[in-house]
Coordinates of C-alpha atoms and ligand atoms in Angstrom, one line a residue:
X1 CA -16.1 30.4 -20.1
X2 CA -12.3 30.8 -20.9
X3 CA -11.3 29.4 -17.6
X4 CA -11.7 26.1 -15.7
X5 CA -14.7 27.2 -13.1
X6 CA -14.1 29.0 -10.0
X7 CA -13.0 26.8 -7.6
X8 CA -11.3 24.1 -9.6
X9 CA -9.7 21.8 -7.5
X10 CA -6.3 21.1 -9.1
X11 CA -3.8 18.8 -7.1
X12 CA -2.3 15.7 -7.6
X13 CA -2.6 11.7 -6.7
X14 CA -0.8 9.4 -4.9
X15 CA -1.6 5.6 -2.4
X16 CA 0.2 4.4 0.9
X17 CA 1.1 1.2 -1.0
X18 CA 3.5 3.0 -3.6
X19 CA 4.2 5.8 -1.9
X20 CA 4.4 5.5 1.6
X21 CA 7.1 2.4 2.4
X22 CA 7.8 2.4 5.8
X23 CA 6.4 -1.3 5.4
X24 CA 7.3 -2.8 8.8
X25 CA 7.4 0.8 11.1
X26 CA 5.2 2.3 13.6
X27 CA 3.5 -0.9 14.1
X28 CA 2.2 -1.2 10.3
X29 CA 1.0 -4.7 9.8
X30 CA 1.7 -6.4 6.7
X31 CA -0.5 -5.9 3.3
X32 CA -0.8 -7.4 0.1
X33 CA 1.1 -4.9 -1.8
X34 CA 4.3 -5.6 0.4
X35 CA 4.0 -9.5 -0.8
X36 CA 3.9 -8.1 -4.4
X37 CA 6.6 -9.4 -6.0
X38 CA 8.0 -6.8 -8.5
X39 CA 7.8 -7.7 -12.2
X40 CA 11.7 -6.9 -12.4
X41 CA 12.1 -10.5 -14.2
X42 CA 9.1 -11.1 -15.6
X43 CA 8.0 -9.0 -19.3
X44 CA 6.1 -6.1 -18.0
X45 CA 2.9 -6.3 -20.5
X46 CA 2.0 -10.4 -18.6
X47 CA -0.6 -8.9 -16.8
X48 CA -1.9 -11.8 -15.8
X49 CA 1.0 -12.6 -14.1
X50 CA 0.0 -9.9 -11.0
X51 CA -3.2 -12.4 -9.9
X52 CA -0.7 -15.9 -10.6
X53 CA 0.3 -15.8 -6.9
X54 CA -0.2 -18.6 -4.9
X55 CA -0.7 -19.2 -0.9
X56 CA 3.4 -20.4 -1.2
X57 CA 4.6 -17.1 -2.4
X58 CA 2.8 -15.4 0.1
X59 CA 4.9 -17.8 2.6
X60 CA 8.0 -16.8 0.7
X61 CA 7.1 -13.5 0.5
X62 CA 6.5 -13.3 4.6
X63 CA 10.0 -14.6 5.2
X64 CA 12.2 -12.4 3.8
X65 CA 13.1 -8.3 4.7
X66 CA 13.9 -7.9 1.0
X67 CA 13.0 -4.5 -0.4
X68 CA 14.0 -4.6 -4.0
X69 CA 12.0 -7.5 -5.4
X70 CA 9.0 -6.7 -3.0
X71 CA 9.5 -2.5 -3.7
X72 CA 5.7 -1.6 -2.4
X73 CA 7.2 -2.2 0.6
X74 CA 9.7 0.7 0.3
X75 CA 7.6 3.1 -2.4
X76 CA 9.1 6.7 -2.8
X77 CA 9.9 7.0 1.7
X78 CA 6.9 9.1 2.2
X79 CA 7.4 7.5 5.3
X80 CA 9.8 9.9 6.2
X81 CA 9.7 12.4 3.2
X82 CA 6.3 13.5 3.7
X83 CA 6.8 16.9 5.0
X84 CA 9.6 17.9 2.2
X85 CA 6.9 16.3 -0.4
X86 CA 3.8 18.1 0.5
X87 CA 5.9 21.5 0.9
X88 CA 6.9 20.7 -2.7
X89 CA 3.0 20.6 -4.0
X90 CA 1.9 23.6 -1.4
X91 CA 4.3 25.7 -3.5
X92 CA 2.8 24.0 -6.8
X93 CA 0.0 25.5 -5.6
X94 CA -1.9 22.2 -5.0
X95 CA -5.3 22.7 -3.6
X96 CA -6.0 19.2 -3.0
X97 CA -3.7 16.1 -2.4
X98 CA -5.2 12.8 -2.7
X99 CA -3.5 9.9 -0.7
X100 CA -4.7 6.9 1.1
X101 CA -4.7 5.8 4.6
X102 CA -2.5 2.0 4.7
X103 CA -5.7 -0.2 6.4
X104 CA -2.8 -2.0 8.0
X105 CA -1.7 1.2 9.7
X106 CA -4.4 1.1 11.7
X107 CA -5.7 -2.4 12.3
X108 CA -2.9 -4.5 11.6
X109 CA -4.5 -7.9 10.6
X110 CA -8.0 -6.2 10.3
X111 CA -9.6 -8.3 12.8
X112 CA -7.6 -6.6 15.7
X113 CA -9.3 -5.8 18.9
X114 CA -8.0 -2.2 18.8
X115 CA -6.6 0.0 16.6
X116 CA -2.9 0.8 16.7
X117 CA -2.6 4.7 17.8
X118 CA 0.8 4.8 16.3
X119 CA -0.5 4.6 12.9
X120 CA -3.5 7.0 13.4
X121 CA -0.9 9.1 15.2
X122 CA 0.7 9.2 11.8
X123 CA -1.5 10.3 9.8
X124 CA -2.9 13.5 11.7
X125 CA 0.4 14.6 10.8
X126 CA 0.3 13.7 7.6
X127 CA -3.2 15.9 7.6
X128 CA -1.9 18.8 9.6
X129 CA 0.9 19.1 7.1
X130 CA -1.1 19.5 4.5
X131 CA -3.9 21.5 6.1
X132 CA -0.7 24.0 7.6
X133 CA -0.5 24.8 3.7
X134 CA -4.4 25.0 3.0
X135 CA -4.5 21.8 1.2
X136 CA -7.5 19.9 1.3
X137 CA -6.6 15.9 1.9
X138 CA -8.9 13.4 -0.6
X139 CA -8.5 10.5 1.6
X140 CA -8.8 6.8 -0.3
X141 CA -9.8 4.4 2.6
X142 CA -8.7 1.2 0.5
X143 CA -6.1 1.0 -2.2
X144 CA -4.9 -1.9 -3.4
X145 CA -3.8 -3.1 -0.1
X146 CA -5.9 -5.7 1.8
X147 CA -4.0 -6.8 5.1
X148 CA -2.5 -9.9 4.5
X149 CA -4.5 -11.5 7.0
X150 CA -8.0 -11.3 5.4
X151 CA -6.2 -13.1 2.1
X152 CA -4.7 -15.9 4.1
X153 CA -7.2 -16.4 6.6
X154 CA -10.8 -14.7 5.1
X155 CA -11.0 -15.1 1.7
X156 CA -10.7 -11.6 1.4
X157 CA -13.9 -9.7 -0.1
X158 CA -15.3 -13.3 -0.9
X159 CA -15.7 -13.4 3.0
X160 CA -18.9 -11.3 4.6
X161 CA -17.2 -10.7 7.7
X162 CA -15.1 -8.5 6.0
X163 CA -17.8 -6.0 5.9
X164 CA -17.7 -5.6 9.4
X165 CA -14.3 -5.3 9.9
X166 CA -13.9 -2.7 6.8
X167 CA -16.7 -0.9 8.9
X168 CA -15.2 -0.7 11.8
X169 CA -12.1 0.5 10.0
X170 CA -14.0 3.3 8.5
X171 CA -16.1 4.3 11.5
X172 CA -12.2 4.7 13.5
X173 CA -11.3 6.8 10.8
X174 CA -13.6 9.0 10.0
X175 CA -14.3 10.0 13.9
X176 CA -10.5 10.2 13.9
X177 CA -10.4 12.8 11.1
X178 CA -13.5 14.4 10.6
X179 CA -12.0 18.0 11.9
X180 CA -9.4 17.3 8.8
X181 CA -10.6 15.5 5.9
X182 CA -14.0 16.7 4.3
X183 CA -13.4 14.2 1.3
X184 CA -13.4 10.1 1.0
X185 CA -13.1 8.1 -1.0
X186 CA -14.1 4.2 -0.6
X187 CA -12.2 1.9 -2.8
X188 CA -9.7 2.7 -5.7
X189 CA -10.7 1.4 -8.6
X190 CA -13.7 -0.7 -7.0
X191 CA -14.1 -2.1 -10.4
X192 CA -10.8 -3.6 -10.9
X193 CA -11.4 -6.1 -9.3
X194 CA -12.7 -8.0 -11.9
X195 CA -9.6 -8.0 -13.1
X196 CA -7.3 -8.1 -10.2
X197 CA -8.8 -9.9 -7.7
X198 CA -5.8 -9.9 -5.7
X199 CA -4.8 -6.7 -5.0
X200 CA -8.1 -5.0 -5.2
X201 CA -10.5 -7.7 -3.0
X202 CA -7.5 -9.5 -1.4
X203 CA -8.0 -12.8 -3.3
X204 CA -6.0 -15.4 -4.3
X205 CA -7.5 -17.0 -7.5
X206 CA -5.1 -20.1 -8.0
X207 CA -5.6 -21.8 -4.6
X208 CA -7.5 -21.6 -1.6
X209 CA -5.1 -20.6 1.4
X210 CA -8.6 -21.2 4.0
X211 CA -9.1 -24.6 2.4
X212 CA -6.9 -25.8 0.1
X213 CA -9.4 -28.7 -0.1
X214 CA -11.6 -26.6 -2.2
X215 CA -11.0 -27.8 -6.0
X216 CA -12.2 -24.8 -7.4
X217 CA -10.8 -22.5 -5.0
X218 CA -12.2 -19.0 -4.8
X219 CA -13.2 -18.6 -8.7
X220 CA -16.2 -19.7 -8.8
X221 CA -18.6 -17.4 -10.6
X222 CA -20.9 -17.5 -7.4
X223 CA -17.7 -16.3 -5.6
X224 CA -17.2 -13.4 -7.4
X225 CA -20.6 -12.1 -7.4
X226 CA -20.7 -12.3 -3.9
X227 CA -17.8 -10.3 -3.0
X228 CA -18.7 -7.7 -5.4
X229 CA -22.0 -8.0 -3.4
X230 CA -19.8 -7.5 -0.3
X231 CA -18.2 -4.9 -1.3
X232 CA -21.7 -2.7 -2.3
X233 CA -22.9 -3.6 0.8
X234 CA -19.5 -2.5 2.6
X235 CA -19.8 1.2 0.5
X236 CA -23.3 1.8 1.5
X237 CA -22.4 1.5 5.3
X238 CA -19.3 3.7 4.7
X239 CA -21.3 6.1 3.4
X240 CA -24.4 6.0 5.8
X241 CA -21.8 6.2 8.7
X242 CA -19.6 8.6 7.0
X243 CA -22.9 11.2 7.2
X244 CA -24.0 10.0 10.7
X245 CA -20.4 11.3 12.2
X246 CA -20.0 14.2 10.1
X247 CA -22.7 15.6 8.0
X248 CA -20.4 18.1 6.2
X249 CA -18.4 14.7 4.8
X250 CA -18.3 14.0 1.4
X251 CA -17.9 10.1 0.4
X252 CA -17.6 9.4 -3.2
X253 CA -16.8 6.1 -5.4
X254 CA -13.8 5.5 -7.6
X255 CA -13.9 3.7 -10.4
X256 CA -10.9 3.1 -13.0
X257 CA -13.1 4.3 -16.1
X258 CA -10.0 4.2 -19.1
X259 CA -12.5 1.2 -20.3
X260 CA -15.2 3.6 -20.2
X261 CA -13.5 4.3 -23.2
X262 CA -14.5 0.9 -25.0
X263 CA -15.0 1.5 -28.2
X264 CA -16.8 -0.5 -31.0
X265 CA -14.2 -2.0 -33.6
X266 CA -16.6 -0.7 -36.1
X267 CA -20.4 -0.7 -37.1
X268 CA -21.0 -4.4 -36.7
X269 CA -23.6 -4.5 -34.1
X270 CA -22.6 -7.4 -32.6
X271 CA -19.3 -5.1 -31.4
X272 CA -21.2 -2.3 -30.9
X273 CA -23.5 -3.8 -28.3
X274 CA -20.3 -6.0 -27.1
X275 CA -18.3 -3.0 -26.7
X276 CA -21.7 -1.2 -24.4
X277 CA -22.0 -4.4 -22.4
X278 CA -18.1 -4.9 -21.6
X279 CA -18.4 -0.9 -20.4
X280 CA -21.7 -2.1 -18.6
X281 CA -19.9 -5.2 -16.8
X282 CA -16.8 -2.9 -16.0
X283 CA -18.1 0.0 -14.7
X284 CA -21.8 0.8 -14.4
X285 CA -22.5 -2.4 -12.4
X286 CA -20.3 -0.5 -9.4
X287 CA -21.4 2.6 -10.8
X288 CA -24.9 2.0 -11.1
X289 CA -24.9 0.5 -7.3
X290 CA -23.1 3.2 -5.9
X291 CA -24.6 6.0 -7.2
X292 CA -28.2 5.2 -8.4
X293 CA -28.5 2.3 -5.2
X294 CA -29.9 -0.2 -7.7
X295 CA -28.8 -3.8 -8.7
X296 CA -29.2 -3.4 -12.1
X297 CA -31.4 -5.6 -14.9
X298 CA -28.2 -6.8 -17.0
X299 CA -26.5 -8.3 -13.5
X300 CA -29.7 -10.1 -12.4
X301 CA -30.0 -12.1 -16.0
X302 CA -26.1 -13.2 -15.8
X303 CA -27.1 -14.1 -11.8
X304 CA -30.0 -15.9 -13.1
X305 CA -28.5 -17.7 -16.9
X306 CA -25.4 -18.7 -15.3
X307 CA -26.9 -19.5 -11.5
X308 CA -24.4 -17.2 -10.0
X309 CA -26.5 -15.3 -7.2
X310 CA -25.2 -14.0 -3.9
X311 CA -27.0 -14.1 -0.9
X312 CA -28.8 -10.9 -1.5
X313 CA -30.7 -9.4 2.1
X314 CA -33.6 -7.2 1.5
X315 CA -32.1 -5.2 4.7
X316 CA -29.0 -5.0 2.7
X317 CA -30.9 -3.6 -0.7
X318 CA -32.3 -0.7 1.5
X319 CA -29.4 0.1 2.7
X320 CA -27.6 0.4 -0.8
X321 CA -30.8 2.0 -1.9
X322 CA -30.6 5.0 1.1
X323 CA -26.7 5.7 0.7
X324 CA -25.9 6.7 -2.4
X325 CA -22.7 8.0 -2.9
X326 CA -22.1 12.5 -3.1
X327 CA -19.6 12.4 -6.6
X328 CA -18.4 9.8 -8.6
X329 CA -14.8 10.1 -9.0
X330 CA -12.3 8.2 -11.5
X331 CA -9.0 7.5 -13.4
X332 CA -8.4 7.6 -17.3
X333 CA -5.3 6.5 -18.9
X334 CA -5.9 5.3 -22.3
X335 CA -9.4 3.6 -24.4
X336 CA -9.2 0.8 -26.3
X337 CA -11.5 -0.8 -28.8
X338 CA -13.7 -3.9 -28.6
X339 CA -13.7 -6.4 -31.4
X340 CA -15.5 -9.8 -30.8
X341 CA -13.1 -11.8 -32.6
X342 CA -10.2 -10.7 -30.2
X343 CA -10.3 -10.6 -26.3
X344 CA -10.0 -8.6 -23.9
X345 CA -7.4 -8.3 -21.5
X346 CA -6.5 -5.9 -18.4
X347 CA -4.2 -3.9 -15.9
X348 CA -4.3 -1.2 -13.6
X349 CA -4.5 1.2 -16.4
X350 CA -7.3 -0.5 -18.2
X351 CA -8.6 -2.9 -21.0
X352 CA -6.8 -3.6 -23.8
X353 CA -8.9 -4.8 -26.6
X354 CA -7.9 -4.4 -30.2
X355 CA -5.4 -1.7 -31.4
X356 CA -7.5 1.4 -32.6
X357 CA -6.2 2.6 -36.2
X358 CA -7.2 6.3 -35.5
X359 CA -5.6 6.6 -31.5
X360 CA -1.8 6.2 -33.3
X361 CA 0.2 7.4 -30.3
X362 CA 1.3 5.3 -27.1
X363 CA 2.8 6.2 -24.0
X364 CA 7.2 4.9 -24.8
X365 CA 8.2 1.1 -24.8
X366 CA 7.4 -0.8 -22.8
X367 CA 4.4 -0.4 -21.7
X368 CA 2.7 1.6 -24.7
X369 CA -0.6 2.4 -23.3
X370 CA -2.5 3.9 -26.2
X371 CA -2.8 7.8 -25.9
X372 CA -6.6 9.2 -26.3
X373 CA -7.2 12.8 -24.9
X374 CA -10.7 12.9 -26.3
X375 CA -11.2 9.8 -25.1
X376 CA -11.6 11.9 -21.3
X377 CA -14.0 14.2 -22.7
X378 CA -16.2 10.9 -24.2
X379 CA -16.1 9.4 -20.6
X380 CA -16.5 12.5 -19.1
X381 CA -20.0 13.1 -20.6
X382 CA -21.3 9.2 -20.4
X383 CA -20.5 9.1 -16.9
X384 CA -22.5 12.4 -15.9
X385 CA -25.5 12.0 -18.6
X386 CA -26.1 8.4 -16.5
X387 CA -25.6 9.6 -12.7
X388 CA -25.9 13.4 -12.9
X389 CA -23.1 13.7 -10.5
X390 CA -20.3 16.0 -9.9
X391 CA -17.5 14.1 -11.7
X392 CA -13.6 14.3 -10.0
X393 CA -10.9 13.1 -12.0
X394 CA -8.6 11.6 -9.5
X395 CA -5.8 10.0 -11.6
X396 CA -4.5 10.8 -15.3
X397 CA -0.7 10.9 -16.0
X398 CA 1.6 8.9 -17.9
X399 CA 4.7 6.8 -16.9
X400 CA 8.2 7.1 -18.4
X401 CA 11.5 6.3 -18.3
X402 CA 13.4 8.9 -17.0
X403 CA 17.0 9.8 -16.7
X404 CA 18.7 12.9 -15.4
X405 CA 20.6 14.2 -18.6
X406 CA 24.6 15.7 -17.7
X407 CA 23.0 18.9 -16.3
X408 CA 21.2 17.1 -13.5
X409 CA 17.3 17.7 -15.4
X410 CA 15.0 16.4 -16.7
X411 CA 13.0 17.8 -19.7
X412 CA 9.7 15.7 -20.1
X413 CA 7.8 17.5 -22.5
X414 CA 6.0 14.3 -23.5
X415 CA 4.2 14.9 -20.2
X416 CA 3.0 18.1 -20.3
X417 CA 1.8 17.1 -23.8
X418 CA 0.1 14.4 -22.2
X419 CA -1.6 16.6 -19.5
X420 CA -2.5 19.8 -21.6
X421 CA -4.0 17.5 -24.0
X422 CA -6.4 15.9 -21.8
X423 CA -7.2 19.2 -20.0
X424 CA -8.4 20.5 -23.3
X425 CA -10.7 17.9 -23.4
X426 CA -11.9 18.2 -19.6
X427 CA -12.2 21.6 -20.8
X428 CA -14.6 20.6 -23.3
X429 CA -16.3 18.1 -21.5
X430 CA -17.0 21.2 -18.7
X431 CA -18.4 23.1 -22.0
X432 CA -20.8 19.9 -23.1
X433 CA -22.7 20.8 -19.4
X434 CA -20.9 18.2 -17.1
X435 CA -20.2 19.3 -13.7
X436 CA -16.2 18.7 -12.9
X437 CA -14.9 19.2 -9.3
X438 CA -11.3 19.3 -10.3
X439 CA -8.1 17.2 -11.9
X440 CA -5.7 15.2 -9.9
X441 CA -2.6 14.2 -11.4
X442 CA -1.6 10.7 -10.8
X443 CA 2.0 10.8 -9.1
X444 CA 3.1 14.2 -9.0
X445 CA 6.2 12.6 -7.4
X446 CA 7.7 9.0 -8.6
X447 CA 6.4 6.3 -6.4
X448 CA 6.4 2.3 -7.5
X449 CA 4.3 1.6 -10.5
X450 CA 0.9 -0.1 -9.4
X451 CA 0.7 -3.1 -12.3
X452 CA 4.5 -3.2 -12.7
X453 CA 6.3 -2.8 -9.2
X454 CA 8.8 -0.7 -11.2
X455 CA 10.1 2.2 -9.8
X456 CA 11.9 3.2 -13.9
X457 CA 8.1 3.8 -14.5
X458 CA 8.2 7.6 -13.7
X459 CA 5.3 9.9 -13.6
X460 CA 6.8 12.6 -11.3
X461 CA 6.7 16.9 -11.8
X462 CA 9.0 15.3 -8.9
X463 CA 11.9 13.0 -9.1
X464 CA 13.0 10.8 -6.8
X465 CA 16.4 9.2 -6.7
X466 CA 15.4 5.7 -6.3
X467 CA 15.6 2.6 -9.2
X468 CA 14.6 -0.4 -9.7
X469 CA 17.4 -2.3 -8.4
X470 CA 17.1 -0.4 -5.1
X471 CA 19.9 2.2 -5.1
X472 CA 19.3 5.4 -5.1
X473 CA 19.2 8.4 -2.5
X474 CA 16.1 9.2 -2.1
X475 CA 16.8 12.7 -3.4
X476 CA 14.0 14.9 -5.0
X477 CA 14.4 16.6 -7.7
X478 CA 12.3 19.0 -9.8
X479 CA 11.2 18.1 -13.1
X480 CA 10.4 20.8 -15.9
X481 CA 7.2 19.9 -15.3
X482 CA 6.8 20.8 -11.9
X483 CA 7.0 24.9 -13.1
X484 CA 4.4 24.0 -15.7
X485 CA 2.2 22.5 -13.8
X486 CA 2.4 25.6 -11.1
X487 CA 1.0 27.8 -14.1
X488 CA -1.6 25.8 -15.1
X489 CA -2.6 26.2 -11.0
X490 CA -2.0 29.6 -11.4
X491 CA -3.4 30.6 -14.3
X492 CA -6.2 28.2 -13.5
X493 CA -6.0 26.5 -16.3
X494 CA -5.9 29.7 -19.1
X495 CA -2.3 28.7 -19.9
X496 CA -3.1 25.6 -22.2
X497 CA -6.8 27.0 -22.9
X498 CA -4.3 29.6 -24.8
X499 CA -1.3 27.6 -25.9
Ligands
LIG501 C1 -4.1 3.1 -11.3 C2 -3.9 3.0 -9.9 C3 -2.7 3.7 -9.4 C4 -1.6 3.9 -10.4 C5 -2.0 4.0 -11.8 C6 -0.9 3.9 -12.9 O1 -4.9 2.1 -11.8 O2 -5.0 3.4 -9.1 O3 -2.4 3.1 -8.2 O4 -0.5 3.3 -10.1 O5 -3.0 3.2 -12.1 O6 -0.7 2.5 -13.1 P1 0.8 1.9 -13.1 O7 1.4 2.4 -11.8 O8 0.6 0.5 -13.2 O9 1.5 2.5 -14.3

C-alpha cells in the first residue's frame, strides 16, 4: 500500500473555547475557559498554575469585560469569521473539520429550563457551511469548557446531577443535528482530567466555592474517583442515546494519549512496570471503560488500598457495559519517559517525566515539548492491539512563534517537518495492521493556546492577525503550509510517502 487507504479522512482541529470568542453574544452564557486568566505574566512551563484558581478569581474574573488577560474569551473571532475560515479548509481540501459545540451556547448555566435557540441557531450554520463544501463536521460535545455555573454552584463533575444535565445537553443536540453531524465526540481529552481538574471536569481544587466549610475541599481521593465515575456513567448514556435518535451516528471517546508514549527510563523493572502503570492510570482506565465497558482490576485495588470508592450502581455498570463507544479517537504531541526517582508532571499536551537522551529535538523556546514521530506509530499500535478499534487521530501539530517576515509570509518549514514526520509514522502504524480513520491537524488556523492562553503560540496553515496583547486585525493570512498541506490532501498522502 503506497497510499494512505481510500477514504482517509484528512482535515483539521479546532474547540469553541479557543476558537470561537464571541464570549458574551447570542445569549452565550459564561464558561470556565472565559475565566481563564492568560499565562501572559506568569512563566509558561508552571503548569500547575492553570488548576491554582480559587472561587475569588472566578469573582474577579466575572467582573470585568476584559479580553486580553481572559483571551478564551475572544479566541481567533470564529464568531464571525467562520464562513471565510471554513472556505479556507474546503479549498485545502478538508474532508472533515473537527470543532466543538460551546455547552454554554446552548444551556447557558447548564441547569436552564430551555435551551437557548440562538445558540443552536448558530451552529446549523456553522454545519451547513461546512456541509455546502462536503465537509463532514466531527463534533466535540465538551471541551474544556464547563459553564461556570456547575463550578461555582455543583462541584462540577464531582456532582451526579451533572450527569443529567450533560444528558440532556446531549439528547438537544444530537436531535438538533442528526441530519448534519454523523460523528461525536464526548469529552476532549476525558483523561486530562487528572491533571486539570479545572478545565476538563469544572473543578476547583484549592477551595470549595459550594461549601467553603469543607477543609479538604474537593480533592479528596474519594472525590476524584467519583467524578471520573460520573463522567463514565455520563459517556455511556451519550452513547446509548446517541444510537436511540440516530442509528447511523457514530460516538467515539477522546483521549489525550502523548503519555501513551510513557516510556521506561531504562531496564530497571521497577520503571518499566512504573512507566505501564502511569500509561494504565492515564489512559486505559477511560479507555478501558469506554471502549471494553469494564471497570478494570488495577482501579478496584487503588479503590480498595486507599478506600477511595464511588458509589458504584449495578444499573449504572450495565449501562457502561451495553454502550461502548464506535472508535477511539486521540491527540499526540510529544512522549516522555518515566523514571521513579523523578516525577511526573502535566499539561494539555502531556506528561513530562524525565528528558529522553535519544528524542533530542523539541518544539522552539518556550515551551519545548519534546519531538517523537515514532512515538505516534508506538501509540498507534498499543491502542488498537487493546481495543481493536478504528483509531482517529484528532489532534497533532506543533505551536510556534511566528512572525510575518518583510514580504508579508511566513515560511514554517519546521511544521511541515513536524507533520510529514508523524505521517510517516501513521503510515507505518496503518502497515503494522491498525485500522486509522484519518489525521486531523490541531489548529489549522491560530486560535488561543489551550495550557498557555497565548495567542504567540501559533499552529496555523492559517494566520491570524491577532497577539497576545490584543491588537491585531483579525486578518488571515496563508501560511506556506497551507499549499503543502493541500498536496498531501491531494495526493492523499503519496507526497511525503515519496519525499
Ligand atoms: C490539546 C487540547 C487542545 C490544544 C492542544 C495544544 O491538549 O485538546 O485544545 O490546544 O492540546 O495545546 P496548547 O494549546 O496548550 O499548546
Amino acid at each position: 500500500m503506497k497510499q494512505f487507504p481510500e477514504g482517509f479522512l484528512w482535515g483539521g482541529a479546532v474547540a469553541a473555547n479557543q476558537y470561537e470568542g464571541g464570549w458574551n453574544e447570542g445569549g452565550k452564557g459564561i464558561t470556565v475557559s472565559d475565566c481563564a486568566r492568560s499565562h501572559l505574566d506568569v512563566d509558561v512551563q508552571d503548569y500547575k498554575k492553570q488548576n491554582e484558581v480559587t472561587t475569588a478569581d472566578i469573582e474577579e474574573a466575572l467582573k470585568t469585560q476584559d479580553e486580553v488577560y481572559y483571551p478564551k474569551r475572544h479566541g481567533a473571532d470564529g464568531y464571525h469569521h467562520y464562513k471565510e475560515d471554513i472556505k479556507l479548509f474546503a479549498e485545502m481540501g478538508f474532508k472533515v473539520f473537527r470543532l466543538s459545540i460551546a455547552w454554554a451556547r446552548i444551556f447557558p448555566n447548564a441547569d436552564d429550563a430551555t435551551p437557548n435557540e440562538e445558540g443552536l441557531k448558530f451552529y446549523d450554520d456553522v454545519f451547513d457551511e461546512c456541509l455546502k463544501y462536503g465537509i463532514e463536521p466531527l463534533v466535540t460535545i465538551s471541551h474544556y469548557e464547563p459553564p461556570i455555573n456547575l463550578v461555582l454552584n455543583y462541584d462540577g463533575w464531582y456532582s451526579r446531577e451533572v450527569i443529567d444535565m450533560f444528558v440532556r445537553y446531549c439528547e438537544v443536540i444530537v436531535d438538533r443535528y442528526k441530519d448534519k453531524v454523523k460523528y461525536w465526540l464526548t469529552f476532549n481529552e476525558v483523561n486530562n482530567m487528572m491533571i486539570n481538574p479545572l478545565v476538563a471536569g469544572g473543578v476547583l481544587t484549592i477551595d470549595n466555592p459550594k461549601d467553603p466549610s469543607d477543609p479538604i475541599g474537593s480533592t479528596t481521593e474519594k472525590d476524584k474517583w467519583l467524578a471520573y465515575y460520573n463522567i463514565c456513567v455520563a459517556n455511556a448514556w451519550t452513547v446509548k442515546l446517541c444510537r436511540e435518535i440516530d442509528k447511523d451516528a457514530q460516538v467515539g471517546c477522546m483521549l489525550t494519549c502523548s503519555s501513551v508514549a510513557t516510556y521506561p527510563y531504562d531496564c530497571n523493572p521497577d520503571n518499566v512496570f512504573g512507566a505501564y502503570n502511569t500509561v494504565r492510570l492515564n489512559n486505559f482506565y477511560f479507555g478501558d471503560v469506554f471502549c471494553l465497558g469494564e471497570i478494570p482490576g488495577y482501579v478496584k485495588r487503588i479503590w480498595r488500598e486507599h478506600d477511595c470508592a464511588p458509589e458504584v450502581r449495578e444499573d449504572e455498570l450495565q449501562l457502561i457495559k451495553e454502550n461502548t463507544v464506535a472508535f477511539f479517537s486521540f491527540s499526540y504531541y510529544r512522549s516522555t519517559t518515566y523514571d521513579q526517582s523523578v516525577g511526573m508532571d502535566g499539561n494539555t499536551g502531556g506528561l513530562k517525566g524525565r528528558a529522553n537522551p535519544f528524542v533530542k529535538e523539541c518544539s522552539p523556546e518556550p515551551w519545548c515539548w519534546p519531538v517523537d514521530p515514532k512515538g505516534i506509530r508506538y501509540v498507534m499500535n498499543i491502542l488498537y492491539d487493546r481495543y481493536h478499534l478504528p483509531l482517529f487521530i484528532v489532534e497533532n501539530g506543533i505551536g510556534l512563534d511566528e512572525n510575518l517576515d518583510e514580504t508579508g509570509h511566513i515560511h514554517d518549514e519546521y511544521r511541515m517537518y513536524y507533520i510529514k514526520e508523524h505521517l510517516k509514522y501513521v503510515h507505518e502504524a496503518i502497515l503494522d495492521g491498525v485500522e486509522c480513520m484519518g489525521y486531523l491537524y490541531w489548529g489549522p488556523i491560530d486560535v488561543v493556546s489551550a495550557g498557555t492562553g497565548e495567542m504567540k503560540k501559533r499552529y496555523g496553515f492559517v494566520y491570524v492577525d491577532r497577539f497576545n496583547d490584543g491588537h491585531g486585525t483579525l486578518e488571515r493570512k496563508l501560511k506556506d503550509s497551507y499549499e503543502e498541506y493541500k498536496e498531501i490532501i491531494e495526493t492523499n498522502g503519496d507526497s511525503i510517502l515519496h519525499s
